[in-house]
Amino acid sequence: MAKSTNTTATAPPATATTAYSTGSAIVSWIDSILNRIPLPRWAIYTIFAVGAFLILLLIICCCCCCCKRKKNKNKEKEKIKLGTIKNNLTTSLVQPDIEGLQKSQENDYRGRLQYSVEYNYQREEMTVQVKQAASLKAMDSGGTSDPYVIVFLTNDSRKKHETKVYRKTLNPTFNESFTFKLLKSEVEDTSAVMQVYDFNRFSKHDVIGEVRLQLRDINLQHVIEEWKELSAASNTEYERLGEICFSLKYIPVTSKLIVVILEARKLKKMDNDGLSDPYVKVQLALNKKKWKRKKTAVKKNTLNPYFNEEFTFDVTLEQIQNVDLIISVWDHDKVNKNEQIGKLFLGCRSSGNALRHWSDMLAHPRRPIAQWHNLQAAEEIDKTLALKSHIKFPRPNR
């Protein structure tokens, strides 16, 4: 008999059937959701594609930002390291060590001065009393000094008073008073100066230090008495010479330079009565040689003269580039020689406020340009100008 063979189909595994069933369930669920949307399938797929693209783009941007932040942090760390290196280098090159700094401070210490200041508003007088000094800097080889004090006001530095000299001491007691004439209008711009010197019989006296008081910063309604440490004295004493106001106008068509001297104020006192007799010289120099000169009338007994005088000079456009305009204020004296109060010059060689005024005149022809200027020491201006003798023009042949 033939053997019968029973062929039975092998059933798929249980895990595959469950996965297939869940997948089909998800697909049917998505289809049900898509069927609810009132849009065609191609529109829905397009929206999903665009959304996926935007999400992917957002992820890429976030990754780029994170990378940049990391790079910036690394750069900042490098900058900080370089900065600390530079700071260390500069401090090591510029700043001395602590011991050297302490020694320099000890060497710079000049001592202290006790004084009193009193202003009499009725008499318009300032009284400065030098009382005593303490722990002055030793200027002599024996470890002592021979100190004395010079007192003056900056409104008139010619009038100076000085105390007696005290031999071989660093703690002298002076108790000397000095009175100065000081107008109420001058208090605001005046300083009281007390300079301590070391006396030397056969050489120049050495300055130990000074106390400088700006009177505008002091309540002069009461007597001021205090101690103050000495500071280094200035090498050159600044002296207020005053201010002058004038206008400039240049007319290129007619080659006219017009200078109007308007007024001056707060001029230096040149006479014994505390006033001056000022007048103004207006001078032109061409190619560093004296050329033309005019002057105003003299104003008697005043430190704030008003002139309002006009002067006209013939200056061509070619010459204006090589001209120096020199303004000087003088004090007229009937008996003695006239004294120069202050000076300034304008032109292409000038600088600062003077050059600005000259440039404004050239930039605005036919228009008067007025401006205030501070007077300077005549010696400084003459040294800068370095003028030669007058220009000698050739005489015409007869």
XYZ file of C-alpha atoms in Angstrom:
398
model
C 0.000 0.000 0.000
C 1.131 3.401 -0.788
C 1.963 5.560 2.136
C -0.114 8.664 2.523
C 1.791 11.834 3.305
C -0.029 14.554 5.223
C 1.205 18.013 4.199
C 0.292 20.660 6.692
C 1.154 24.398 6.037
C 3.469 25.896 8.576
C 1.858 28.850 10.423
C 3.772 32.119 10.592
C 5.337 33.009 13.905
C 3.269 34.880 16.464
C 5.615 37.895 16.616
C 5.351 38.566 12.882
C 1.568 38.398 12.960
C 1.397 40.844 15.884
C 3.782 43.277 14.158
C 1.784 43.066 10.956
C -1.453 43.616 12.796
C -0.114 46.679 14.689
C 1.335 48.149 11.472
C -1.920 47.732 9.672
C -3.745 49.247 12.604
C -1.469 52.346 12.508
C -1.932 52.722 8.770
C -5.672 52.447 9.148
C -5.590 54.998 11.988
C -3.553 57.457 9.878
C -5.920 56.917 6.968
C -8.870 57.643 9.191
C -7.250 60.895 10.347
C -6.383 61.901 6.779
C -9.904 61.158 5.668
C -11.218 63.593 8.261
C -9.105 66.479 6.831
C -11.077 68.333 4.133
C -8.074 68.478 1.758
C -6.865 66.285 -1.042
C -4.122 63.798 -0.251
C -1.452 65.566 -2.350
C -1.997 68.831 -0.392
C -1.730 67.050 2.916
C 1.506 65.359 1.847
C 2.926 68.702 0.678
C 2.149 70.337 4.039
C 3.821 67.493 5.914
C 6.914 67.695 3.656
C 7.258 71.454 4.197
C 6.853 71.026 7.956
C 9.521 68.334 8.009
C 11.863 70.547 6.003
C 11.371 73.478 8.394
C 12.016 71.295 11.420
C 15.207 69.964 9.820
C 16.329 73.536 9.015
C 15.678 74.607 12.614
C 17.775 71.732 13.937
C 20.658 72.657 11.607
C 20.536 76.346 12.753
C 20.617 75.306 16.408
C 23.673 73.144 15.769
C 25.471 76.034 13.991
C 24.721 78.458 16.848
C 26.093 76.034 19.393
C 29.297 75.636 17.393
C 29.752 79.415 17.106
C 29.263 79.887 20.822
C 31.942 77.349 21.565
C 34.351 79.119 19.179
C 33.601 82.532 20.736
C 34.212 81.167 24.211
C 37.568 79.835 23.098
C 38.469 83.220 21.560
C 37.472 85.065 24.749
C 39.633 82.749 26.784
C 42.557 83.488 24.450
C 41.908 87.246 24.726
C 41.828 87.061 28.493
C 45.117 85.207 28.513
C 46.704 87.755 26.153
C 45.291 90.623 28.200
C 46.742 89.287 31.414
C 50.088 88.843 29.709
C 50.066 92.417 28.401
C 48.974 93.848 31.736
C 51.694 91.938 33.510
C 54.246 93.217 31.013
C 53.136 96.846 31.329
C 52.970 96.770 35.094
C 56.396 95.185 35.297
C 57.823 97.776 32.904
C 56.066 100.869 34.296
C 55.286 100.263 37.957
C 58.186 100.027 40.391
C 58.248 97.506 43.125
C 56.661 98.317 46.468
C 59.952 99.015 48.180
C 61.058 101.402 45.425
C 57.693 103.146 45.549
C 57.924 103.642 49.299
C 61.428 105.039 48.963
C 60.338 107.469 46.230
C 57.422 108.637 48.393
C 59.795 109.255 51.259
C 62.107 111.264 48.993
C 59.176 113.299 47.626
C 57.945 114.277 51.079
C 58.798 117.955 51.593
C 57.258 118.768 54.959
C 54.222 120.696 56.241
C 53.339 124.356 56.638
C 50.907 126.017 59.021
C 49.360 129.289 57.878
C 46.281 131.481 58.185
C 44.413 133.503 55.557
C 42.030 136.419 56.212
C 40.278 138.748 53.767
C 38.928 142.157 54.731
C 36.024 142.953 52.398
C 35.788 146.601 53.502
C 39.449 147.398 52.929
C 39.810 144.847 50.115
C 42.965 143.466 51.708
C 44.267 139.913 52.021
C 46.376 139.016 55.084
C 48.516 135.880 54.960
C 50.248 134.741 58.143
C 53.022 132.146 57.973
C 53.048 130.440 61.367
C 55.427 127.484 61.331
C 56.748 124.510 59.368
C 57.408 120.944 60.425
C 59.465 117.998 59.123
C 60.958 119.959 56.250
C 63.096 118.167 53.712
C 66.816 118.377 54.514
C 68.587 120.269 51.715
C 72.062 120.631 53.244
C 74.715 117.944 53.557
C 74.507 118.085 57.352
C 70.887 116.846 57.304
C 69.361 120.273 57.997
C 68.108 123.327 56.092
C 68.082 127.108 56.436
C 64.412 127.742 55.607
C 62.499 130.915 54.833
C 59.154 131.546 53.099
C 58.253 133.795 50.151
C 54.578 134.867 49.994
C 52.767 136.464 47.048
C 49.423 136.628 45.245
C 49.126 135.650 41.591
C 47.175 138.808 40.710
C 50.466 140.724 41.059
C 53.433 138.380 41.454
C 55.878 141.316 41.497
C 54.888 142.155 45.064
C 56.522 139.433 47.123
C 57.215 139.280 50.846
C 59.587 136.937 52.615
C 60.148 135.832 56.199
C 63.387 135.746 58.133
C 65.851 132.919 57.560
C 66.106 130.320 60.331
C 69.437 128.527 60.513
C 69.897 124.759 60.651
C 66.378 123.640 61.454
C 63.658 121.515 59.885
C 60.938 122.810 62.211
C 61.078 126.635 62.101
C 58.560 128.972 63.758
C 57.933 132.127 61.704
C 54.793 133.914 62.987
C 54.999 136.663 60.353
C 52.042 138.348 58.622
C 51.863 140.028 55.223
C 49.072 142.183 53.781
C 48.222 142.489 50.077
C 45.812 144.758 48.230
C 43.216 142.569 46.512
C 40.057 143.853 44.862
C 36.853 141.882 45.294
C 36.611 141.428 41.539
C 40.033 139.748 41.518
C 39.443 137.211 44.284
C 37.876 134.664 41.936
C 40.978 134.404 39.722
C 43.704 134.801 42.358
C 45.783 132.270 44.284
C 47.865 132.771 47.427
C 51.296 131.134 47.135
C 53.700 130.320 49.981
C 57.029 128.931 48.792
C 59.542 127.503 51.270
C 63.220 127.978 50.296
C 66.533 126.809 51.668
C 68.986 129.707 52.021
C 72.471 129.285 50.533
C 75.110 131.961 51.014
C 77.245 131.253 47.940
C 74.823 129.529 45.540
C 71.273 129.704 44.295
C 68.601 129.171 46.933
C 66.843 125.799 46.660
C 63.066 125.592 46.760
C 61.805 122.967 49.202
C 58.131 123.129 48.284
C 55.074 125.321 48.164
C 51.456 125.687 49.250
C 49.130 127.153 46.624
C 45.591 128.211 47.602
C 42.867 128.897 45.046
C 40.914 131.671 46.781
C 37.716 130.771 44.928
C 37.714 127.434 46.794
C 37.998 129.044 50.235
C 35.274 130.552 52.406
C 36.793 133.965 53.055
C 33.967 134.995 55.375
C 36.035 133.496 58.213
C 39.707 133.270 59.122
C 41.220 130.104 57.657
C 43.970 128.464 59.725
C 45.323 125.013 58.833
C 48.275 122.730 58.169
C 49.057 121.632 54.644
C 51.738 119.414 53.123
C 54.178 121.055 50.752
C 54.017 120.139 47.082
C 56.623 120.536 44.370
C 56.932 124.148 43.232
C 56.231 124.910 39.592
C 59.327 125.600 37.505
C 57.848 128.712 35.902
C 55.356 130.950 37.605
C 52.303 131.499 35.413
C 51.359 135.137 35.373
C 48.016 136.408 34.114
C 48.686 139.158 31.603
C 45.101 139.741 30.514
C 42.884 139.244 27.469
C 42.192 141.255 24.345
C 39.291 141.198 21.882
C 39.629 142.269 18.263
C 38.018 141.546 14.894
C 39.626 140.659 11.561
C 38.283 141.131 8.049
C 40.015 140.497 4.739
C 38.705 141.735 1.371
C 40.535 139.903 -1.447
C 39.150 142.141 -4.243
C 40.604 145.332 -2.760
C 43.512 143.600 -0.922
C 42.490 145.153 2.392
C 43.172 143.656 5.822
C 41.037 145.426 8.440
C 41.840 145.028 12.155
C 39.486 146.482 14.773
C 40.858 146.603 18.329
C 37.728 146.398 20.473
C 38.651 146.047 24.163
C 40.858 144.354 26.758
C 40.198 143.062 30.255
C 41.999 141.920 33.398
C 45.295 143.407 32.265
C 48.372 143.078 34.424
C 48.958 145.890 36.903
C 51.992 147.891 35.853
C 51.763 151.046 37.996
C 52.241 151.448 41.732
C 48.599 152.424 42.206
C 47.500 148.994 40.933
C 46.412 150.246 37.493
C 47.890 150.710 34.024
C 47.790 153.143 31.097
C 47.365 150.666 28.244
C 47.514 151.083 24.491
C 47.775 148.544 21.647
C 50.301 148.196 18.848
C 49.217 146.465 15.636
C 52.146 145.267 13.568
C 52.543 143.315 10.325
C 55.569 141.189 9.449
C 56.123 139.852 5.941
C 58.401 136.845 5.391
C 59.655 137.132 9.015
C 60.611 140.800 8.558
C 58.990 143.813 10.201
C 56.757 145.602 7.719
C 53.947 147.919 8.918
C 52.872 149.242 12.331
C 50.064 151.288 13.869
C 48.842 151.917 17.424
C 45.771 152.968 19.392
C 45.304 155.855 21.774
C 46.346 155.500 25.423
C 43.622 154.728 27.981
C 44.436 156.178 31.397
C 44.203 154.357 34.747
C 42.363 151.211 33.760
C 42.844 147.459 33.520
C 39.772 147.026 31.309
C 40.189 149.533 28.466
C 37.725 150.000 25.602
C 39.323 151.089 22.287
C 37.071 150.341 19.278
C 39.708 151.592 16.813
C 40.014 150.389 13.216
C 43.218 149.931 11.204
C 43.453 149.111 7.496
C 46.463 147.556 5.787
C 47.106 146.892 2.085
C 47.917 143.194 1.803
C 47.669 141.289 -1.465
C 46.369 137.756 -1.733
C 49.907 136.485 -2.357
C 51.247 138.322 0.689
C 48.491 137.212 3.082
C 49.955 133.687 3.142
C 53.301 134.993 4.441
C 52.057 137.713 6.806
C 52.206 137.624 10.616
C 49.781 139.913 12.461
C 51.305 140.893 15.829
C 49.095 142.382 18.565
C 50.884 143.770 21.632
C 49.532 145.635 24.664
C 51.765 148.254 26.292
C 51.699 150.383 29.440
C 52.406 154.048 28.740
C 54.798 155.779 31.116
C 55.569 159.513 30.966
C 58.846 159.298 32.877
C 60.266 155.857 32.235
C 60.286 153.623 29.174
C 56.978 152.112 28.113
C 56.587 148.525 29.304
C 55.070 145.672 27.358
C 52.200 143.895 29.130
C 51.601 141.008 26.737
C 51.607 139.894 23.155
C 50.242 137.425 20.597
C 50.466 136.818 16.867
C 48.209 135.415 14.165
C 48.978 134.000 10.748
C 49.665 130.753 8.965
C 52.569 130.099 11.368
C 50.434 130.512 14.485
C 48.667 127.720 16.351
C 45.679 127.014 18.561
C 43.133 129.781 19.070
C 45.139 132.287 17.018
C 45.353 130.006 13.975
C 41.628 129.242 14.227
C 40.806 132.973 14.196
C 43.078 133.584 11.194
C 41.612 130.603 9.308
C 38.049 131.783 10.000
C 38.930 135.197 8.547
C 40.314 133.661 5.352
C 37.382 131.247 5.047
C 34.820 134.069 5.330
C 36.053 137.032 3.248
C 34.422 140.442 3.669
C 32.966 139.376 7.018
C 34.403 140.680 10.355
C 35.352 137.840 12.742
C 35.719 138.897 16.411
C 37.346 136.774 19.118
C 38.970 136.993 22.572
C 42.628 136.012 23.011
C 44.867 135.488 26.047
C 47.990 137.636 26.115
C 51.288 135.795 26.322
C 54.746 136.770 27.495
C 56.486 138.958 24.945
C 59.710 136.946 25.204
C 57.951 133.745 24.142
C 56.270 135.396 21.140
C 59.479 137.127 20.027
C 61.350 133.832 20.242
C 58.705 132.096 18.131
C 58.547 134.858 15.519
C 62.311 135.450 15.267
C 61.719 138.619 13.241
C 64.488 140.337 11.322
C 64.948 144.039 10.639
C 62.525 146.058 8.533
C 61.981 145.247 4.890
C 63.953 147.567 2.615
C 62.153 148.173 -0.644
C 64.283 149.287 -3.596
C 64.067 152.996 -4.357
C 62.728 153.918 -7.767
C 65.297 155.253 -10.215
C 64.991 158.939 -10.871
